[in-house]
Short mmCIF file of C-alpha atoms in Angstrom, two decimals:
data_model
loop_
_atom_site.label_atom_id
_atom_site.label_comp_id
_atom_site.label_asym_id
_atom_site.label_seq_id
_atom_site.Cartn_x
_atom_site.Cartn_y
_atom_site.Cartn_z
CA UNK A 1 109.16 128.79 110.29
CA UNK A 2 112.74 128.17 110.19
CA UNK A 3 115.49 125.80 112.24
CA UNK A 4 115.95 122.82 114.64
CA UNK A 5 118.43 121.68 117.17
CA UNK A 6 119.89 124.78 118.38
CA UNK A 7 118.05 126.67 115.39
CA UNK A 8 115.57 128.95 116.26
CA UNK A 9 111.86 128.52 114.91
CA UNK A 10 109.26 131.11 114.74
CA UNK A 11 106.54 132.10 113.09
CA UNK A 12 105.81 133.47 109.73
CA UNK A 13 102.35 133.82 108.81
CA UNK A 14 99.07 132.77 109.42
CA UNK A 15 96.72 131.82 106.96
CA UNK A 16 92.75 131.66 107.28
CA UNK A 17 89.87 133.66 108.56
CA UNK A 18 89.47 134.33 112.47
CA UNK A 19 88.14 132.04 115.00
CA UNK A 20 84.72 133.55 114.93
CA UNK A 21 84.12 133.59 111.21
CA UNK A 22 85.40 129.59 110.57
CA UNK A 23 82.61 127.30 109.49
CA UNK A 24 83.09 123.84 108.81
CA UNK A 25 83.58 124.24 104.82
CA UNK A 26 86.41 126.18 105.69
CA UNK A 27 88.41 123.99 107.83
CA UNK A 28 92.06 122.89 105.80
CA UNK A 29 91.77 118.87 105.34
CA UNK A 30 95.16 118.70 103.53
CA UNK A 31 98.26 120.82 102.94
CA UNK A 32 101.10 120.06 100.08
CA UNK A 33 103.86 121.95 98.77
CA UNK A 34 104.99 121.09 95.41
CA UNK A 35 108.30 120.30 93.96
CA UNK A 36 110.49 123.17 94.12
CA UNK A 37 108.44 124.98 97.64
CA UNK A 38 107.75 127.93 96.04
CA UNK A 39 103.65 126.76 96.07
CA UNK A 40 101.90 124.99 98.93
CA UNK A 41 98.50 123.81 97.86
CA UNK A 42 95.58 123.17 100.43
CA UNK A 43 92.34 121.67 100.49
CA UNK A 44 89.51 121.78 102.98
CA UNK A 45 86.00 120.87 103.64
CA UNK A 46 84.09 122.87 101.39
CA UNK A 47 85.79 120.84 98.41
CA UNK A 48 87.72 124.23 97.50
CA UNK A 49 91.61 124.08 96.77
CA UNK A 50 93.82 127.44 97.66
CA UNK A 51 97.36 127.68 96.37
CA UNK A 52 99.51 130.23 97.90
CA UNK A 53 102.99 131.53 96.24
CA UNK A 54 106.33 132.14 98.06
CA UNK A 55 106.94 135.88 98.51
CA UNK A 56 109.93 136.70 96.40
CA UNK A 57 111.19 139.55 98.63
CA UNK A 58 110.84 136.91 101.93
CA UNK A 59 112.52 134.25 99.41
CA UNK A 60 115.29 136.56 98.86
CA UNK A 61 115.70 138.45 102.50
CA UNK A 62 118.60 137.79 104.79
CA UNK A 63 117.66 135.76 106.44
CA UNK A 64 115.37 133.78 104.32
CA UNK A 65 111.85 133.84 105.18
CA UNK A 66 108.85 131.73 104.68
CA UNK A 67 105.75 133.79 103.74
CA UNK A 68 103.15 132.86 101.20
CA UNK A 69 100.63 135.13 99.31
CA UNK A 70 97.27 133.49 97.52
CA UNK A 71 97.93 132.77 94.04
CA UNK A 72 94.83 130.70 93.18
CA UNK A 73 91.44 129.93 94.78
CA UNK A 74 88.90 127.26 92.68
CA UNK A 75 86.28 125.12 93.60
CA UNK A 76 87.77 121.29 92.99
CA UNK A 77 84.87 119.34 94.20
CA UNK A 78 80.94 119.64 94.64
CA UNK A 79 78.85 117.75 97.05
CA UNK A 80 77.02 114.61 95.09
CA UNK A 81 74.85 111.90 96.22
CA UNK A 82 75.24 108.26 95.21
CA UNK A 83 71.45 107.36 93.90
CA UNK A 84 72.12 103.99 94.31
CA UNK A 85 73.52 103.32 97.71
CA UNK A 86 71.34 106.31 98.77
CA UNK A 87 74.73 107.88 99.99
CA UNK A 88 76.03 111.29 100.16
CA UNK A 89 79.40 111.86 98.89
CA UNK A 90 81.27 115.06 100.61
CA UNK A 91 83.06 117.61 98.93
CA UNK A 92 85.85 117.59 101.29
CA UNK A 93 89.35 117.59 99.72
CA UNK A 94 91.38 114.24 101.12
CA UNK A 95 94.36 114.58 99.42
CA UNK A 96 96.76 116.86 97.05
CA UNK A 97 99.57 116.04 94.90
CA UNK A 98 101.77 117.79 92.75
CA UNK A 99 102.87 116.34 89.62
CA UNK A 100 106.62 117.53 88.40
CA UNK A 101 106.62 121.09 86.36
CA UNK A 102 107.30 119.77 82.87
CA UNK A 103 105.75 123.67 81.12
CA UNK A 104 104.96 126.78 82.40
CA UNK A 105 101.84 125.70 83.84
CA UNK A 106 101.21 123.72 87.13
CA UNK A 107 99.59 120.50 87.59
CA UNK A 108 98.28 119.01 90.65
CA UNK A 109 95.72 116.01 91.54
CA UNK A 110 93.03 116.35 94.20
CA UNK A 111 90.71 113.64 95.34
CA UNK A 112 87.58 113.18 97.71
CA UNK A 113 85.58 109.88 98.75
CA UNK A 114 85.21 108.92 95.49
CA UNK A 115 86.66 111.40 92.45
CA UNK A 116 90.08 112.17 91.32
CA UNK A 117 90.43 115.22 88.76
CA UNK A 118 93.89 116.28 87.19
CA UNK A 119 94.07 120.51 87.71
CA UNK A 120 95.90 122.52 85.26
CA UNK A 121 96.67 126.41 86.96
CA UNK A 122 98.37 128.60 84.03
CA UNK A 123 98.90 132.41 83.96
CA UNK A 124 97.76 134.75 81.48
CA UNK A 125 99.36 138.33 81.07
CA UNK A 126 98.29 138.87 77.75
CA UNK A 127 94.95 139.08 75.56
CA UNK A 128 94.93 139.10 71.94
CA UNK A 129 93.07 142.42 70.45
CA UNK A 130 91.60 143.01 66.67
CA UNK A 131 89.27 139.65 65.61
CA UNK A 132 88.14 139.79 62.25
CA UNK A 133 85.29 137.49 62.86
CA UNK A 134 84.04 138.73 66.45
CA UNK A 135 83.72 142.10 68.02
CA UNK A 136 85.87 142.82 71.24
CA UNK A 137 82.80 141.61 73.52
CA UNK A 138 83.10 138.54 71.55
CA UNK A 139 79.76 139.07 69.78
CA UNK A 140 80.02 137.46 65.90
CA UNK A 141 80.06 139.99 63.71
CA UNK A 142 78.31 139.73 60.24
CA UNK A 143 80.22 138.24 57.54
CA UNK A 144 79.12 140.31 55.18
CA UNK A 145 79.84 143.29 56.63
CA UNK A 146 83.62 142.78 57.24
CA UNK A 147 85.06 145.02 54.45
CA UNK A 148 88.78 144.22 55.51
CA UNK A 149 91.25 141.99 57.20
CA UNK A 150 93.16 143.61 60.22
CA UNK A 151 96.41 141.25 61.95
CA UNK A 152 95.61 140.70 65.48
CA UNK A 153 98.02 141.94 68.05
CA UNK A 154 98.48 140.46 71.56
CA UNK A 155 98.56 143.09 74.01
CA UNK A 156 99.69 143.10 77.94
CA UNK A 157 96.78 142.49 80.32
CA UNK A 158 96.54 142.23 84.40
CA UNK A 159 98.03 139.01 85.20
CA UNK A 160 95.08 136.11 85.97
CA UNK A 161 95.68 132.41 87.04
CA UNK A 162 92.79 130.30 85.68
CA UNK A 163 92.51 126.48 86.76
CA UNK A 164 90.86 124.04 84.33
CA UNK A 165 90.14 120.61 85.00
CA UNK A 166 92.51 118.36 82.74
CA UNK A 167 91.34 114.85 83.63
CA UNK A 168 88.48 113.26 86.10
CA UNK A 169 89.19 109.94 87.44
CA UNK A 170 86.12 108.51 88.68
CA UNK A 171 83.62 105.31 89.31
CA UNK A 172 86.46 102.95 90.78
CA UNK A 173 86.26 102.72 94.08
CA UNK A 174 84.18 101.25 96.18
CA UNK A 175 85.29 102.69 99.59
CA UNK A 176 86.92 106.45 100.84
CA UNK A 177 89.53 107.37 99.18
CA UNK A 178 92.53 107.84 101.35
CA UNK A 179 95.71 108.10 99.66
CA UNK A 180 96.98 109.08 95.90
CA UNK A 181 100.91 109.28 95.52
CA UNK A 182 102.27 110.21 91.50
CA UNK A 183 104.59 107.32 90.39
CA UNK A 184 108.49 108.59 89.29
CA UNK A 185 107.75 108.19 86.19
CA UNK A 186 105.03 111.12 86.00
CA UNK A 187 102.66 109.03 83.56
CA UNK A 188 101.28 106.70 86.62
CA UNK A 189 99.81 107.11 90.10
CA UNK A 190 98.06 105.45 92.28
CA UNK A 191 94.85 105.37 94.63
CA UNK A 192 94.26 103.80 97.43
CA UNK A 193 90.75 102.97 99.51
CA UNK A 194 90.11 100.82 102.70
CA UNK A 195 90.13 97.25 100.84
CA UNK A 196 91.79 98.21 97.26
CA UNK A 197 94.62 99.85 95.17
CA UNK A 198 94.24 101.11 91.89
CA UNK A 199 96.58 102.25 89.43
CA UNK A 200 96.00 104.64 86.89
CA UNK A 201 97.36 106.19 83.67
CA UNK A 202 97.38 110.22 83.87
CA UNK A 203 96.36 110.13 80.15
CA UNK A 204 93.55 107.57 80.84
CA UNK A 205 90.00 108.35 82.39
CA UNK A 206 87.87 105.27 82.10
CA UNK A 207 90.40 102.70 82.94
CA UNK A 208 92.63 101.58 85.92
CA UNK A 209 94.47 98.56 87.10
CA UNK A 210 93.82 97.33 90.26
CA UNK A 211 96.96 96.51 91.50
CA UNK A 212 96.07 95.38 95.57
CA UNK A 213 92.89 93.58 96.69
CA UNK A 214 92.41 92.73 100.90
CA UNK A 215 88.50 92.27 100.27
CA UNK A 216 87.95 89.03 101.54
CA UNK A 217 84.95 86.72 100.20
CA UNK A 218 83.54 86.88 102.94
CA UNK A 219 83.10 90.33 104.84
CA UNK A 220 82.71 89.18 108.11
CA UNK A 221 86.30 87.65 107.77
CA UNK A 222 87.78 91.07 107.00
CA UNK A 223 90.37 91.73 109.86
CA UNK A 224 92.30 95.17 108.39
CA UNK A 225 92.09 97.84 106.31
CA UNK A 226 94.27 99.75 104.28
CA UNK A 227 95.33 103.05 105.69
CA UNK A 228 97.87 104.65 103.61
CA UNK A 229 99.80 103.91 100.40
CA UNK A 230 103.10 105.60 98.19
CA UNK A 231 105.16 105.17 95.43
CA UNK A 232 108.66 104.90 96.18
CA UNK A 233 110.12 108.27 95.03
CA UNK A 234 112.71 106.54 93.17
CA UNK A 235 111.85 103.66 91.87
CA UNK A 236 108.36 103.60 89.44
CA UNK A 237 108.05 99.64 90.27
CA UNK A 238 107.60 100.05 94.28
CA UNK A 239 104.91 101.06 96.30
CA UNK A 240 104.19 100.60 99.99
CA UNK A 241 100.92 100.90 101.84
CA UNK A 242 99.94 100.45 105.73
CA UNK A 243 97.31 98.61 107.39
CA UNK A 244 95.24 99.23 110.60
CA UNK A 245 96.99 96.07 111.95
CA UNK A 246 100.17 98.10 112.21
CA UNK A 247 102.27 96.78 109.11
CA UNK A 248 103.28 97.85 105.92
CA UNK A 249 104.11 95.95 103.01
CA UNK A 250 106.52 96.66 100.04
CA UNK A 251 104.97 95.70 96.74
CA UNK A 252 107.15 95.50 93.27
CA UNK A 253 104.75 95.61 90.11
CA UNK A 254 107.06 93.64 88.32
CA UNK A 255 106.46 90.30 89.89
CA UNK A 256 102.84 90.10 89.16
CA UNK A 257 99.88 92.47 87.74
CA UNK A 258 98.17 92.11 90.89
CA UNK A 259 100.15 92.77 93.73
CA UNK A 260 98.90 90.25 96.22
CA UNK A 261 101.79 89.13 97.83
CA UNK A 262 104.38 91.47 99.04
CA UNK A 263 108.04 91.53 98.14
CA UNK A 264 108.20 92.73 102.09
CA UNK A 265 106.10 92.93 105.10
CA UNK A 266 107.55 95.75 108.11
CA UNK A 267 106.21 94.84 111.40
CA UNK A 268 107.34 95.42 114.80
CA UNK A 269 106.90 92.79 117.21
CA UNK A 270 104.52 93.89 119.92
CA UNK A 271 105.70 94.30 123.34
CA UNK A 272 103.94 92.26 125.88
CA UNK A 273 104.10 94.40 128.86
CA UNK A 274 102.32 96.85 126.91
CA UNK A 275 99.45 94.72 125.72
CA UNK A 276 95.83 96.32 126.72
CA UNK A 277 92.45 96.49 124.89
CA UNK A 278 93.50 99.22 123.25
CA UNK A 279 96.60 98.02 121.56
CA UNK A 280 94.78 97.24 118.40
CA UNK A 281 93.67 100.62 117.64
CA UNK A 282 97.09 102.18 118.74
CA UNK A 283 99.15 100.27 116.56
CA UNK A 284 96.98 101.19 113.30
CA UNK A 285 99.23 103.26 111.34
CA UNK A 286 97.36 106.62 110.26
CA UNK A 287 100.90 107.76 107.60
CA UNK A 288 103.51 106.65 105.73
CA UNK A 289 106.34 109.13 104.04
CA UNK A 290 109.38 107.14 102.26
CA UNK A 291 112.50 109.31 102.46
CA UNK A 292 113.81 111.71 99.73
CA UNK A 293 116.72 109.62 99.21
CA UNK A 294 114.57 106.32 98.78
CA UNK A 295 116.41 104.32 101.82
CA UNK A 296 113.84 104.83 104.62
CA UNK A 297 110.48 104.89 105.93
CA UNK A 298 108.58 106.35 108.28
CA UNK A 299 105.37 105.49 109.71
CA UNK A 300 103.50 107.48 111.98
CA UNK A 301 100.70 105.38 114.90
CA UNK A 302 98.54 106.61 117.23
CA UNK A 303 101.61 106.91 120.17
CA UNK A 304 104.90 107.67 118.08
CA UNK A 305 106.66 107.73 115.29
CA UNK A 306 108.87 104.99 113.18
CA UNK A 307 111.82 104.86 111.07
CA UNK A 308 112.19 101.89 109.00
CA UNK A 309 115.09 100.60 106.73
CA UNK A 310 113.79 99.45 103.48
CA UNK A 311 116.49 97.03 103.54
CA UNK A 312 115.57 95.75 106.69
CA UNK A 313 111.75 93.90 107.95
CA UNK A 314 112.37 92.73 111.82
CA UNK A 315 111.84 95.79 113.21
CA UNK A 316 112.24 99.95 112.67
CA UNK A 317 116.03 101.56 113.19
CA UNK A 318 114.29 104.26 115.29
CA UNK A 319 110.82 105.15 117.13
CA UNK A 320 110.29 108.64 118.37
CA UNK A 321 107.41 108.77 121.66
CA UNK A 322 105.16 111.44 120.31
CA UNK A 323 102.94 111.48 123.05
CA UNK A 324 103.76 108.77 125.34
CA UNK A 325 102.20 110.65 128.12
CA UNK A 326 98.51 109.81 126.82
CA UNK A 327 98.91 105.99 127.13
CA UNK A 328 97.50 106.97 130.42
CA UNK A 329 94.84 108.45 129.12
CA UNK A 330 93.59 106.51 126.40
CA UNK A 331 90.40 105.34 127.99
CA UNK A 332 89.54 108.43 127.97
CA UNK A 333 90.58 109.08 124.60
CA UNK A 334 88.77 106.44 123.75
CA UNK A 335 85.38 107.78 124.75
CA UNK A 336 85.54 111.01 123.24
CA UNK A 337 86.93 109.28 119.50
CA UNK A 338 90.27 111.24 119.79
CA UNK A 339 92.24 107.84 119.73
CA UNK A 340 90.95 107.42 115.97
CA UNK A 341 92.92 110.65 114.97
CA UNK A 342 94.96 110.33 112.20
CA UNK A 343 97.98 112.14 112.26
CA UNK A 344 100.27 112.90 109.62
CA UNK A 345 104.16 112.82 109.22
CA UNK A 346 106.63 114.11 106.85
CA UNK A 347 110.15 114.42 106.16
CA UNK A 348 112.60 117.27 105.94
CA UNK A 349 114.60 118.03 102.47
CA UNK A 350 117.88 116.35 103.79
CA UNK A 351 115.88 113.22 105.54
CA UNK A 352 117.54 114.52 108.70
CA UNK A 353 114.66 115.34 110.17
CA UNK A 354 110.69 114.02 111.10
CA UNK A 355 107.91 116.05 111.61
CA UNK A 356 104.16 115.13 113.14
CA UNK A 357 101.38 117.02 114.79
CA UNK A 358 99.74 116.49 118.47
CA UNK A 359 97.27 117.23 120.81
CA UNK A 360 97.23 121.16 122.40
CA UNK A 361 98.26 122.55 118.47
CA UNK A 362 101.27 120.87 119.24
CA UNK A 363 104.07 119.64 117.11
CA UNK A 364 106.98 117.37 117.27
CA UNK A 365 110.26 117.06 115.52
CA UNK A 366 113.25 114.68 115.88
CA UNK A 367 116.80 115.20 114.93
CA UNK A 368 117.56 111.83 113.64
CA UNK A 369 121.18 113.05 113.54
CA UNK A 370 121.57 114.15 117.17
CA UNK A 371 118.26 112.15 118.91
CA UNK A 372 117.07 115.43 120.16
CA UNK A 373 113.54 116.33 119.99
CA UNK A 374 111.90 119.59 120.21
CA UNK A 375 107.93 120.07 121.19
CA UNK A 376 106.50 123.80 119.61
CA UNK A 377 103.05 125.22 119.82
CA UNK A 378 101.42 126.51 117.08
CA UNK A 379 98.80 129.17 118.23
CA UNK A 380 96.83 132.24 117.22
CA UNK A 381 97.95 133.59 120.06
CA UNK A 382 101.44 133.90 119.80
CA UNK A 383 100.85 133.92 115.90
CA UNK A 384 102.57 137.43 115.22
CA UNK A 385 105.44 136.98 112.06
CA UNK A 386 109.11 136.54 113.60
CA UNK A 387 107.58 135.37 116.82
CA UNK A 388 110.64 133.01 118.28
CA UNK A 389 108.57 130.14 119.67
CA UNK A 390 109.46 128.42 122.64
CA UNK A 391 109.62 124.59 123.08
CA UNK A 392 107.03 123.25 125.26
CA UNK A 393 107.26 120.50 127.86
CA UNK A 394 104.10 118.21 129.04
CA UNK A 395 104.38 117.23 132.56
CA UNK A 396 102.61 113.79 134.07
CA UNK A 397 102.23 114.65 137.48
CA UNK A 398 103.82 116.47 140.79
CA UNK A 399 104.87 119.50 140.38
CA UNK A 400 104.93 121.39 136.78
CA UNK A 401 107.88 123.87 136.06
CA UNK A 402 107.05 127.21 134.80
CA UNK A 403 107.06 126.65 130.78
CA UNK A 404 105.40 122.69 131.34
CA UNK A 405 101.99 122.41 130.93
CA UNK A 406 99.73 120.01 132.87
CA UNK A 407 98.70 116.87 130.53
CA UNK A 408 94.99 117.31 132.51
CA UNK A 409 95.16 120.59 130.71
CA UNK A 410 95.82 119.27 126.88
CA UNK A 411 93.03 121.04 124.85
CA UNK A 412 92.52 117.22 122.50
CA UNK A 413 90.07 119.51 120.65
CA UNK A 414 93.16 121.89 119.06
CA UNK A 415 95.12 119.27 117.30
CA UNK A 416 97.28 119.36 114.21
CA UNK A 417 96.68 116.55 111.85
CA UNK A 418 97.84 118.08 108.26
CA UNK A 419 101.76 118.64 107.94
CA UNK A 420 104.04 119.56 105.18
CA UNK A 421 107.80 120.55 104.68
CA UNK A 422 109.08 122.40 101.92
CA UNK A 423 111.44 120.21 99.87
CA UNK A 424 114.64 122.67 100.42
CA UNK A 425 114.52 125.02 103.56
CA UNK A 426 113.58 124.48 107.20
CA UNK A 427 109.88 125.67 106.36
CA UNK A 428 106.89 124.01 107.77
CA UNK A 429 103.45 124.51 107.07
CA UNK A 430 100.56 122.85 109.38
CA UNK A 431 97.02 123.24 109.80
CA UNK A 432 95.68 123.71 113.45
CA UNK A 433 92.52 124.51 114.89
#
């Protein structure tokens, strides 16, 4: 997809099976494009990781287009079963991250519940011909009966992508997963669960630091959780990470080894006239994204999202009503667990620009430069490539206009959660249902 403001957006491609053949193994759980945009990596359900390639002919089209072709498909995680909390652990695929090309080969990190493992993806075009030791089948052969010595010669072979597991990171947390982010420095990175934050060496297995540590002595005195957590993209010494009480706290690893007390706490005082029983669970922050640049912050809750200055605590420079209209609705919401959704945000290349899913296959995205917002709908139905989609409008009541859509008639079972933005070029990639 391509464009905001007075940019036009439509579709691409669609990637997945149909409706009728999706099982629950197969639905996406996270989506990540790496570095330079020409991969996006995503992970579902059934534990397996699928890394599509930018098309070079759609890379290099007038105008630019975003299409993607399947470059590598591997299984990253199998189901296991804790033996001694008689607990299954799920295969599903939380999170992806891409570490920084250094070679010719690819490296990425993917975690579930409980196991972080360090991928290597490589390319081979070539295959080396004339062993002296081993026939081409690659039985031995018989010392004895090698009469001569022959050089080998490398020969050109159909190009295959093999993944390898480098590294697995595992037996250190206690809780879900829920967050990894690399450090700046490309030797650290971090992982975060509901009470703890541990920091790890990308050379180092059986050993991490744990840097954060809410677990109180006493469990029935625990009042929040962790929710989300990131290195600053800048700076290797600062991290951030959210809580379900709505703040998020700036931690530098250079004023102590454990990072108990923040260097900054971001938390917007709650407005009164909007207090209800359900403000609690609304304010929990599901993301957090610091900018490209390093300066900002956003943070993504159940009703909107927020733009914070990391030079700044009181209170965010912006907030953008995602879907105001359902404050209505939230009993409702309530009951059927939709208002424990946890939506993701992201950033453009340039910062200019916010991205974050909704109800409906919905999506929203705000113009930070101009305060203009733009609502598009991301369906199968209107899923053909070049497809110019049209921005959609929810209506509260009365009478609806011809392109509105009733907010009695929000389908909260079609929802996208998982975004991602390519680091360079108005592309977006999102998984709906």
């Amino acid at each position: 997809m391509q464009g905001n403001g007075d940019i036009q957006w439509c579709f691409s491609q669609v990637k997945g099976t149909l409706d009728d053949d999706v099982t629950e193994a197969d639905i996406i759980s996270c989506v990540e494009f790496n570095h330079d945009g020409d991969l996006l990596a995503t992970g579902d359900k059934g534990g397996r990781v699928v890394i599509f390639q930018r098309d070079p002919i759609s890379k290099n089209c007038q105008p630019r287009r975003g299409e993607f072709n399947v470059y590598s498909t591997f299984q990253s995680h199998e189901p296991e079963f804790d033996y001694l909390k008689s607990l299954e652990i799920e295969e599903k695929i939380n999170k992806i991250r891409w570490l920084r090309r250094k070679n010719q080969s690819h490296f990425l990190l993917s975690t579930n519940d409980k196991t972080i493992k360090l991928w290597k993806v490589s390319e081979r075009d070539k295959r080396v011909e004339g062993y002296n030791t081993k026939e081409e089948n690659g039985q031995m052969r018989d010392p004895s009966c090698i009469t001569a010595l022959r050089v080998p010669v490398i020969k050109p072979m159909e190009l295959m992508v093999e993944a390898s597991p480098r590294r697995i990171f595992a037996n250190a947390h206690t809780y879900h997963i829920n967050s990894i982010s690399v450090n700046s420095d490309q030797e650290t990175y971090l992982s975060a669960d509901d009470l703890r934050i541990n920091l790890w060496h990308l050379e180092i297995t059986d050993q991490s630091f744990n840097i954060v540590d809410i677990k109180p002595a006493n469990m029935e005195e625990l009042t929040e959780v962790i929710t989300a957590a990131e290195f600053h993209p800048l700076e290797c010494n600062l991290f951030v990470y959210s809580s379900s009480k709505g703040t998020i706290r700036l931690c530098d690893m250079r004023q102590a080894a454990l990072c108990d007390r923040h260097s900054k706490i971001f938390e917007e005082p709650e407005d009164p006239t909007n207090r209800s029983f359900f403000s609690e669970i609304i304010s929990s922050i599901s993301d957090i994204k610091v900018s490209n640049s390093g300066r900002y912050m956003i943070s993504r809750d159940y009703l909107s999202v927020k733009v914070w200055d990391l030079h700044m605590e009181s209170k965010p420079i912006e907030s953008y009503p995602v879907h105001e209209y359902l404050r209505s609705k939230l009993c409702s919401l309530y009951e059927n667990d939709c208002i424990f959704d946890k939506f993701e945000c992201c950033w453009a290349g340039n910062d200019q620009y916010i991205m974050t899913g909704s109800y409906n296959n919905f999506f929203r995205m705000f113009d930070r430069t101009t305060k203009r917002d733009v609502t598009l709908e991301a369906s199968r139905e209107i899923a053909k490539p070049k497809t110019l989609l049209k921005p959609r409008k929810v209506c509260t009541g009365g009478k609806r206009k011809k392109d509105e859509i009733s907010v009695d008639c929000l389908d909260f079972t079609k929802k996208i959660l998982h975004t991602a933005w390519h680091p360079t070029e108005n592309i977006i990639a999102g998984r709906s249902y």
